[in-house]
PDB file of C-alpha atoms and ligand atoms in Angstrom:
ATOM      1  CA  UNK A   1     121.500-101.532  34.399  1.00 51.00           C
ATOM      2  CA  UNK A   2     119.382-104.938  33.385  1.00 72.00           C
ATOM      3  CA  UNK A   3     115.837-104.358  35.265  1.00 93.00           C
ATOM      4  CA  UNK A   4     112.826-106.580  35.487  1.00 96.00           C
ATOM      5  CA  UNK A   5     109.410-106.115  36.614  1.00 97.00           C
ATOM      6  CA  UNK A   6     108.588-104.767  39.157  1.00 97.00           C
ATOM      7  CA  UNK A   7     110.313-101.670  38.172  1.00 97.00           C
ATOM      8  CA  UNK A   8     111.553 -98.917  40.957  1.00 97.00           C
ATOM      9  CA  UNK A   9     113.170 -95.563  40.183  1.00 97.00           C
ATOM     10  CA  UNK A  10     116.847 -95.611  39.795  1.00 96.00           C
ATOM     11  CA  UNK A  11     118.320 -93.110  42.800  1.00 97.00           C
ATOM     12  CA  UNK A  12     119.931 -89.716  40.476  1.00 97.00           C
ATOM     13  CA  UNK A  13     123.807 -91.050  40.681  1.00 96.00           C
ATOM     14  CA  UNK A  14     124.494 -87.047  41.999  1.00 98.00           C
ATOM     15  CA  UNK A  15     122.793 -84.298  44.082  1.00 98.00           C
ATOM     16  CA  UNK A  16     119.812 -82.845  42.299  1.00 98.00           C
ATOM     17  CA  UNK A  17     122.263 -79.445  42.158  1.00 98.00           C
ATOM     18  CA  UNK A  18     125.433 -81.067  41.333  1.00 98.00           C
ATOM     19  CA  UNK A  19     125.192 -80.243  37.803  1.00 98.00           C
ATOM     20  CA  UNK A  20     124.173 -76.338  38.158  1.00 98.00           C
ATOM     21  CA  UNK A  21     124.567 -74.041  36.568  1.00 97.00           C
ATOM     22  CA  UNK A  22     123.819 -76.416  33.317  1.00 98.00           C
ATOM     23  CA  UNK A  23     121.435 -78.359  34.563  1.00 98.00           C
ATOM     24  CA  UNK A  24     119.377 -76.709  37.679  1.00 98.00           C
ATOM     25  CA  UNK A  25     118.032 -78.060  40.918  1.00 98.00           C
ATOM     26  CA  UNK A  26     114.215 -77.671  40.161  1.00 98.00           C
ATOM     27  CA  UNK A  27     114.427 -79.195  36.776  1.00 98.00           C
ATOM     28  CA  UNK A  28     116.822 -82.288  37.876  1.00 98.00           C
ATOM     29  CA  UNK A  29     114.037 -82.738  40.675  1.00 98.00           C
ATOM     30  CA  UNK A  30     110.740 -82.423  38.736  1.00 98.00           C
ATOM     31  CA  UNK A  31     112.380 -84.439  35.787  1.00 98.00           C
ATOM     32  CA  UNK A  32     114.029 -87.447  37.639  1.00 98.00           C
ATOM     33  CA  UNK A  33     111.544 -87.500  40.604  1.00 98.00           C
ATOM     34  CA  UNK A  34     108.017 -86.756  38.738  1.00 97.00           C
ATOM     35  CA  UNK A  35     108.474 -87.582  35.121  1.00 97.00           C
ATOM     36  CA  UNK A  36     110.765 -90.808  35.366  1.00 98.00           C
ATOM     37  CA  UNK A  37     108.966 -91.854  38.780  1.00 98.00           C
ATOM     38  CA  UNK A  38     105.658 -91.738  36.338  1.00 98.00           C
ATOM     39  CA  UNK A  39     107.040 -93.890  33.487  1.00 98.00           C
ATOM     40  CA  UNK A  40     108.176 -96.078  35.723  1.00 98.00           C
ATOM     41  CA  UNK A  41     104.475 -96.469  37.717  1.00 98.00           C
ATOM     42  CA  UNK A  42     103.058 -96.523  34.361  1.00 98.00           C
ATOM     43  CA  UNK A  43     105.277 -99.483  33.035  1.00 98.00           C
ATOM     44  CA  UNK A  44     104.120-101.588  36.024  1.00 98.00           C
ATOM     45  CA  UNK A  45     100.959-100.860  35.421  1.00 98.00           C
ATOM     46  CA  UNK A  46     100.801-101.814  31.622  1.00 98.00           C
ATOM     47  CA  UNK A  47     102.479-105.543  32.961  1.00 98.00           C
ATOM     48  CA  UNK A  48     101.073-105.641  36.101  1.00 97.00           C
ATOM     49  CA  UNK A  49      97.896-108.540  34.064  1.00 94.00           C
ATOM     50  CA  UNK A  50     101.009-109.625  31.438  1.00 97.00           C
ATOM     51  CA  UNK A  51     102.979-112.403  34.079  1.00 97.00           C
ATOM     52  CA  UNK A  52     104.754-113.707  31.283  1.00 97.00           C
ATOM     53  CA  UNK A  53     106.736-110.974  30.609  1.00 98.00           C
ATOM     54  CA  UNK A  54     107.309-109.941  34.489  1.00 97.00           C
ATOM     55  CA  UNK A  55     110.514-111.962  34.090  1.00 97.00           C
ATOM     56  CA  UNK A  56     111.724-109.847  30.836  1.00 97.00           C
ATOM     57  CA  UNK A  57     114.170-107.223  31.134  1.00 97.00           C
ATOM     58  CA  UNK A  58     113.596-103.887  30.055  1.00 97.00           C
ATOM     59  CA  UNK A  59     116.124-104.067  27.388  1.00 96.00           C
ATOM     60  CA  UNK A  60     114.325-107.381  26.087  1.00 97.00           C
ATOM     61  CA  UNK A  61     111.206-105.466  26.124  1.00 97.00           C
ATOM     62  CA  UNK A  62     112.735-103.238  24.105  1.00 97.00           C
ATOM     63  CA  UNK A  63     114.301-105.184  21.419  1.00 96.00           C
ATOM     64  CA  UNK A  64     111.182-107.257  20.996  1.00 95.00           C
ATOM     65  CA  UNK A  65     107.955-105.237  21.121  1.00 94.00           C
ATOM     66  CA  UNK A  66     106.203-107.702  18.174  1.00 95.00           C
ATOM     67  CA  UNK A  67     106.166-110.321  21.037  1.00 96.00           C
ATOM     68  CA  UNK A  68     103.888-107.921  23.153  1.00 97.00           C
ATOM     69  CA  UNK A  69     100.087-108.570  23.471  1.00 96.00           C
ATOM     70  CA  UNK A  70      98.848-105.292  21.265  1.00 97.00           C
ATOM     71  CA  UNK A  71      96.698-104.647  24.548  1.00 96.00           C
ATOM     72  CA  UNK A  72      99.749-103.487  26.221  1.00 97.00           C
ATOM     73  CA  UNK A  73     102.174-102.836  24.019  1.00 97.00           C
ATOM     74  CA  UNK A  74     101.575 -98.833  23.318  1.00 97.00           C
ATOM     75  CA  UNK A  75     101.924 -98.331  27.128  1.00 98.00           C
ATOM     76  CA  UNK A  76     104.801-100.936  27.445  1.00 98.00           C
ATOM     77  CA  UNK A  77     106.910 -98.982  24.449  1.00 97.00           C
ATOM     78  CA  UNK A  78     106.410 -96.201  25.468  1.00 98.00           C
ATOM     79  CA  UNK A  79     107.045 -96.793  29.604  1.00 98.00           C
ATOM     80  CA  UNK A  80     109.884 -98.979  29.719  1.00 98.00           C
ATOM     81  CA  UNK A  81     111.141 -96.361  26.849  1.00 98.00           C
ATOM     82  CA  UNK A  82     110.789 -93.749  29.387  1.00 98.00           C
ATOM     83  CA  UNK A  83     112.573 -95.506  31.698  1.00 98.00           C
ATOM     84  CA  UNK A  84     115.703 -97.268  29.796  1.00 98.00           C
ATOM     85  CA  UNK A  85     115.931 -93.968  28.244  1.00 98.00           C
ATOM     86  CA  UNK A  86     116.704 -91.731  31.660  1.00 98.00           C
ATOM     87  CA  UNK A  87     118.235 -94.182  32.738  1.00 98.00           C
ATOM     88  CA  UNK A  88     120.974 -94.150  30.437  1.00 98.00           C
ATOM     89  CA  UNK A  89     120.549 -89.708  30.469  1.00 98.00           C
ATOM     90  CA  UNK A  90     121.172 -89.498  33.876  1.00 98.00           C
ATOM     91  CA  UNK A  91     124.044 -91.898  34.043  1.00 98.00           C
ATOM     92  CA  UNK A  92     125.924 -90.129  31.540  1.00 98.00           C
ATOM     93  CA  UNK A  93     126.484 -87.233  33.220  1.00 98.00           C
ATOM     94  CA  UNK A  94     128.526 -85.958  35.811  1.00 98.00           C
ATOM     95  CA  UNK A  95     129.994 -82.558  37.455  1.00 98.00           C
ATOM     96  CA  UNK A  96     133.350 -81.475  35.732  1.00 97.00           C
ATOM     97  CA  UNK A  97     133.795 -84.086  33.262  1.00 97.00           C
ATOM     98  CA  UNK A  98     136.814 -85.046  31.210  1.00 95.00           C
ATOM     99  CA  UNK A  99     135.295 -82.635  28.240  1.00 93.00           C
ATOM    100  CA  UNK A 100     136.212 -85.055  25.566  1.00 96.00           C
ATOM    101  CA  UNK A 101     136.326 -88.609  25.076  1.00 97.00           C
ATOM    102  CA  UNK A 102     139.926 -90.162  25.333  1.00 95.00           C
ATOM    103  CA  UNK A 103     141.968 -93.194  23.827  1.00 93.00           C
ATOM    104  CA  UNK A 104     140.141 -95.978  21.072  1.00 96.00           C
ATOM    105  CA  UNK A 105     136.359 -93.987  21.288  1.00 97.00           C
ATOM    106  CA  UNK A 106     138.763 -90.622  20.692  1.00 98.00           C
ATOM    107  CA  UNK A 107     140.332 -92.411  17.933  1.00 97.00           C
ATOM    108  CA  UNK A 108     136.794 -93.514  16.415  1.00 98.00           C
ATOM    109  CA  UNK A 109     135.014 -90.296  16.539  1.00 98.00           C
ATOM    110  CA  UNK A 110     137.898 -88.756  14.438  1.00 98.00           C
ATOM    111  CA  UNK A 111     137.898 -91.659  12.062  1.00 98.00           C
ATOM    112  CA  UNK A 112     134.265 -91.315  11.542  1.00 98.00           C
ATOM    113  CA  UNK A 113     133.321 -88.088  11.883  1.00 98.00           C
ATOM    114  CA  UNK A 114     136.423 -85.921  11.104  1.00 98.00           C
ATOM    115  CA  UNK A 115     136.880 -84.994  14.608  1.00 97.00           C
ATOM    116  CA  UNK A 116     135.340 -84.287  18.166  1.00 98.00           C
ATOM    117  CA  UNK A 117     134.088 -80.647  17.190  1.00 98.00           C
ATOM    118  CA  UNK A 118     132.922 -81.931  14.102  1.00 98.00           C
ATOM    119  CA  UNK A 119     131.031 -84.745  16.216  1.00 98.00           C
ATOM    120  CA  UNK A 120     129.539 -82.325  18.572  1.00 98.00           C
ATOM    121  CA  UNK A 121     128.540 -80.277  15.645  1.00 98.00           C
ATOM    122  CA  UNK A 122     126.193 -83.581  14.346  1.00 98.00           C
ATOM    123  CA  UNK A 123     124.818 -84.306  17.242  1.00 98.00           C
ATOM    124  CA  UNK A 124     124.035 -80.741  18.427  1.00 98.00           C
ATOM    125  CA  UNK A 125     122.047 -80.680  14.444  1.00 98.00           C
ATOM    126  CA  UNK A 126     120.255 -84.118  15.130  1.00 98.00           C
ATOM    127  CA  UNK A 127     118.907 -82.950  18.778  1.00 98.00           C
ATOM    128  CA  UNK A 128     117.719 -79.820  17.372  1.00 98.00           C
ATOM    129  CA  UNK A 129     116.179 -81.436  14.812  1.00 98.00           C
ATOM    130  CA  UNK A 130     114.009 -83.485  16.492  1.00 98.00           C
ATOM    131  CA  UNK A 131     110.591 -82.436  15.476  1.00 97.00           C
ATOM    132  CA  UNK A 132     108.019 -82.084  18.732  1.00 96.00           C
ATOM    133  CA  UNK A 133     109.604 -84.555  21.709  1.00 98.00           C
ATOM    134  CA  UNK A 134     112.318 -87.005  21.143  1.00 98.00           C
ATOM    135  CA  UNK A 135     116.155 -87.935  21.769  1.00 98.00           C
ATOM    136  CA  UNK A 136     119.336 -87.382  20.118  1.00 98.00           C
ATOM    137  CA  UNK A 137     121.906 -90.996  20.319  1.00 98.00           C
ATOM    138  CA  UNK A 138     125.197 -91.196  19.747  1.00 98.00           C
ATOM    139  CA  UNK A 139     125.697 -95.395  18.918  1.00 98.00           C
ATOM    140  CA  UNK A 140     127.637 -98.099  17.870  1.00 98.00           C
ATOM    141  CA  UNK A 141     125.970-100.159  15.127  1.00 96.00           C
ATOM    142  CA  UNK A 142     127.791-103.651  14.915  1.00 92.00           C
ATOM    143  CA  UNK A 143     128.780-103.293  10.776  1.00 92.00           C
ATOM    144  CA  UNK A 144     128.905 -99.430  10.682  1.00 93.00           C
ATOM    145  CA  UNK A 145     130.142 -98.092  13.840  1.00 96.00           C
ATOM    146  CA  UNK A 146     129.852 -94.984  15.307  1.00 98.00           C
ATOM    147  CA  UNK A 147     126.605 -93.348  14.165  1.00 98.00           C
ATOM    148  CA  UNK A 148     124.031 -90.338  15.220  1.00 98.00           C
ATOM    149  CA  UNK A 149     120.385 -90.897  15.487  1.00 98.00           C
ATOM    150  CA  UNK A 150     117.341 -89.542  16.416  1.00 98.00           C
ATOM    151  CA  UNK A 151     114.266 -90.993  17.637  1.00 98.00           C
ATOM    152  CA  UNK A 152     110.876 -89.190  18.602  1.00 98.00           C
ATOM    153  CA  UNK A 153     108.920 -89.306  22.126  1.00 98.00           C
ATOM    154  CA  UNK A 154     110.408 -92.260  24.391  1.00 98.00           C
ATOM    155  CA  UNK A 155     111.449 -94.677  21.533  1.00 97.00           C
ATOM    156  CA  UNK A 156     114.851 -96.168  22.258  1.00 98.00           C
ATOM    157  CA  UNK A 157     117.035 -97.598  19.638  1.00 98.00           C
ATOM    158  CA  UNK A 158     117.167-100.876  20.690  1.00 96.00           C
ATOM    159  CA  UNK A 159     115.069-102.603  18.389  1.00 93.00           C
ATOM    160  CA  UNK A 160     117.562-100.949  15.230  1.00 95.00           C
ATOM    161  CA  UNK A 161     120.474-103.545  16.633  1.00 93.00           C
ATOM    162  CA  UNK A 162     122.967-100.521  17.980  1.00 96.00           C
ATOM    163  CA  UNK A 163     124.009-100.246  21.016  1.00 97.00           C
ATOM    164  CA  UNK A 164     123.385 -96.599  22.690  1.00 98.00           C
ATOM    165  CA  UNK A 165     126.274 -95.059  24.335  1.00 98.00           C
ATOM    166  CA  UNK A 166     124.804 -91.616  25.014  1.00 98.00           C
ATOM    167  CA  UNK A 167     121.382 -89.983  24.742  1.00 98.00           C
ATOM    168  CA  UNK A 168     120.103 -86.194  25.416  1.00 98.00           C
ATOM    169  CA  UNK A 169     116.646 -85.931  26.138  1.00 98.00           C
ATOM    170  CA  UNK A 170     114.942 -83.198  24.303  1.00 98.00           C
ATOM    171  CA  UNK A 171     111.681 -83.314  25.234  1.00 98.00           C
ATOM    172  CA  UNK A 172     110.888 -79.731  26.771  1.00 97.00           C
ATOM    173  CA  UNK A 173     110.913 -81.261  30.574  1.00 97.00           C
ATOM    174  CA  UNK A 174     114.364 -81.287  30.557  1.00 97.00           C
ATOM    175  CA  UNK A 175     115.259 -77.988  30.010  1.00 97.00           C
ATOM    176  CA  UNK A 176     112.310 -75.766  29.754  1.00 97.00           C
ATOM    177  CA  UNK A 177     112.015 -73.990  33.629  1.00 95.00           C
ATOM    178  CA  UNK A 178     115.721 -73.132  33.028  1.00 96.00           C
ATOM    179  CA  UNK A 179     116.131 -72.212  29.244  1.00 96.00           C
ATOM    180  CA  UNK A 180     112.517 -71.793  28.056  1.00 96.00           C
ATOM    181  CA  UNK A 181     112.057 -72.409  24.422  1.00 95.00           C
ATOM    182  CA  UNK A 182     115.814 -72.154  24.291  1.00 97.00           C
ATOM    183  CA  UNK A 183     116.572 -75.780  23.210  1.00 97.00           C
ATOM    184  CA  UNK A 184     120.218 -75.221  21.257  1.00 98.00           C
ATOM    185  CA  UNK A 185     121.368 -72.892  24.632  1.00 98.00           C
ATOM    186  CA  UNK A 186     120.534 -76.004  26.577  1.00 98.00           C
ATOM    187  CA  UNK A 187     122.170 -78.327  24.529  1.00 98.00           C
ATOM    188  CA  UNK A 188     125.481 -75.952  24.453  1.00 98.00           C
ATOM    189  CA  UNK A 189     125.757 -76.273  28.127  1.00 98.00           C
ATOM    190  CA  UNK A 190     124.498 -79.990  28.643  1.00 98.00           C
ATOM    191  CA  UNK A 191     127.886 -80.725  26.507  1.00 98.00           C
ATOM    192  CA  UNK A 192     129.324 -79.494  30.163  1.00 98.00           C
ATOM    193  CA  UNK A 193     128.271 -82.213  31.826  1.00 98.00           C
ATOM    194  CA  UNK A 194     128.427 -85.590  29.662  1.00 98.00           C
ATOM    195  CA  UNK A 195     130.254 -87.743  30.845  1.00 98.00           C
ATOM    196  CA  UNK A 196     132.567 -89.040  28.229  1.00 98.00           C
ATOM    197  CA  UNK A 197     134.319 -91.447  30.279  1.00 97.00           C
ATOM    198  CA  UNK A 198     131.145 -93.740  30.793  1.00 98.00           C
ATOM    199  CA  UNK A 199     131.155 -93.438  27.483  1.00 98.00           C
ATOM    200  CA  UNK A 200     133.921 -94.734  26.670  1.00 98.00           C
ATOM    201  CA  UNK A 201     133.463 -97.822  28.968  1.00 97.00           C
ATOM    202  CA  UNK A 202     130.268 -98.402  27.274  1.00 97.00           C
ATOM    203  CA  UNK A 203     132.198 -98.567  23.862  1.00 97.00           C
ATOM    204  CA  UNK A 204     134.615-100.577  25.101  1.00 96.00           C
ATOM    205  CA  UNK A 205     132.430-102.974  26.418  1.00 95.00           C
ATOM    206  CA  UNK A 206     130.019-103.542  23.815  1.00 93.00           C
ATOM    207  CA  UNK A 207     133.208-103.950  20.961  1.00 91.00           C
ATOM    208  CA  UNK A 208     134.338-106.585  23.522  1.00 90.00           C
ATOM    209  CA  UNK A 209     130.753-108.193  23.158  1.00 86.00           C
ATOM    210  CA  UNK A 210     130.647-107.640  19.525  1.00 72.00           C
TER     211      UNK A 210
HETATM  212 MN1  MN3 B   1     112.765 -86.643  30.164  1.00 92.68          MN
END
């Protein structure tokens, strides 16, 4: 997943209907095609006069915005944001899913959080809580392991030192022509379609890093 300048869409891993009747074909389209196809243009833009940092990848932009000329660095958050963030959204889900994580994550998520409903409980709260446009994680922080956050318009959690394993995107693009206003309904049926193996690869990679 480690891009660099200059950035190009990542193809949707599925058909835009393959995850109907949760997610449907016009929104998968508009959001993956039109929104993420922006960020991306955007976040060329914002280095297209910054050469230096044409050779940074997007996670490094990520995890160091102080090193950013201020001239750029709104646009640079806030575009690469957009783009690590779908990224990693669209990647985690898949049609008919294993509906629950399996083996050491399954062991972890009852060891921290009491167990899986009890998880999807949390992070169902922290997506609806997010005031206004934003994302819901589920990460692993390197002393206090698994953890739910929440972060508002395209901010990643990079720069915090955890690594993400899953994101939902709650910003009303993603699930307003289907479910309106309707944010919990879409988050009850986007649990339909995450796919928990990738995550689970993710955690096992980054404890074998850690
Ligand atoms: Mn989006």
């Amino acid at each position: 997943m480690s891009k660099t300048y200059k950035y190009e869409l990542t193809p949707l891993p599925y058909a835009y209907d393959a995850l109907e009747p949760y997610i449907d074909r016009a929104t998968m389209g508009f959001h993956h095609d039109r929104h993420v196809q922006t960020y991306t243009d955007n976040l060329n833009k914002a280095l297209d006069n910054v050469p230096q940092f044409h050779s940074w990848s997007l996670e490094k932009l990520l995890k160091h915005p102080e090193e950013i000329p201020e001239s750029v660095r709104n646009a640079v958050r806030n575009n690469a944001g957009g783009v690590f963030n779908h990224d990693l959204f669209f990647a985690s889900m898949r049609p008919n899913p294993r509906p629950a994580p399996g083996g050491d994550l399954a062991k972890a998520v009852d060891e921290s959080f009491g167990d899986f409903g009890e998880f999807k409980a949390k992070f169902r709260a922290a997506a609806l809580g997010v005031f206004g446009s934003g994302w819901a994680w589920f990460v692993l922080h390197p002393k206090d392991g698994l953890k739910i956050l929440a972060t508002p318009n395209q901010d990643t959690v990079l720069h915090l030192g955890v690594q993400p394993l899953l994101a939902v995107d709650v910003w009303e693009h993603a699930y307003y022509l289907n479910y309106q206003n309707r944010r919990a309904d879409y988050l009850d049926n986007w649990f339909w379609v995450v796919d928990w193996e990738k995550v689970e690869e993710r955690y096992r990679e980054f404890r074998a890093q850690a």
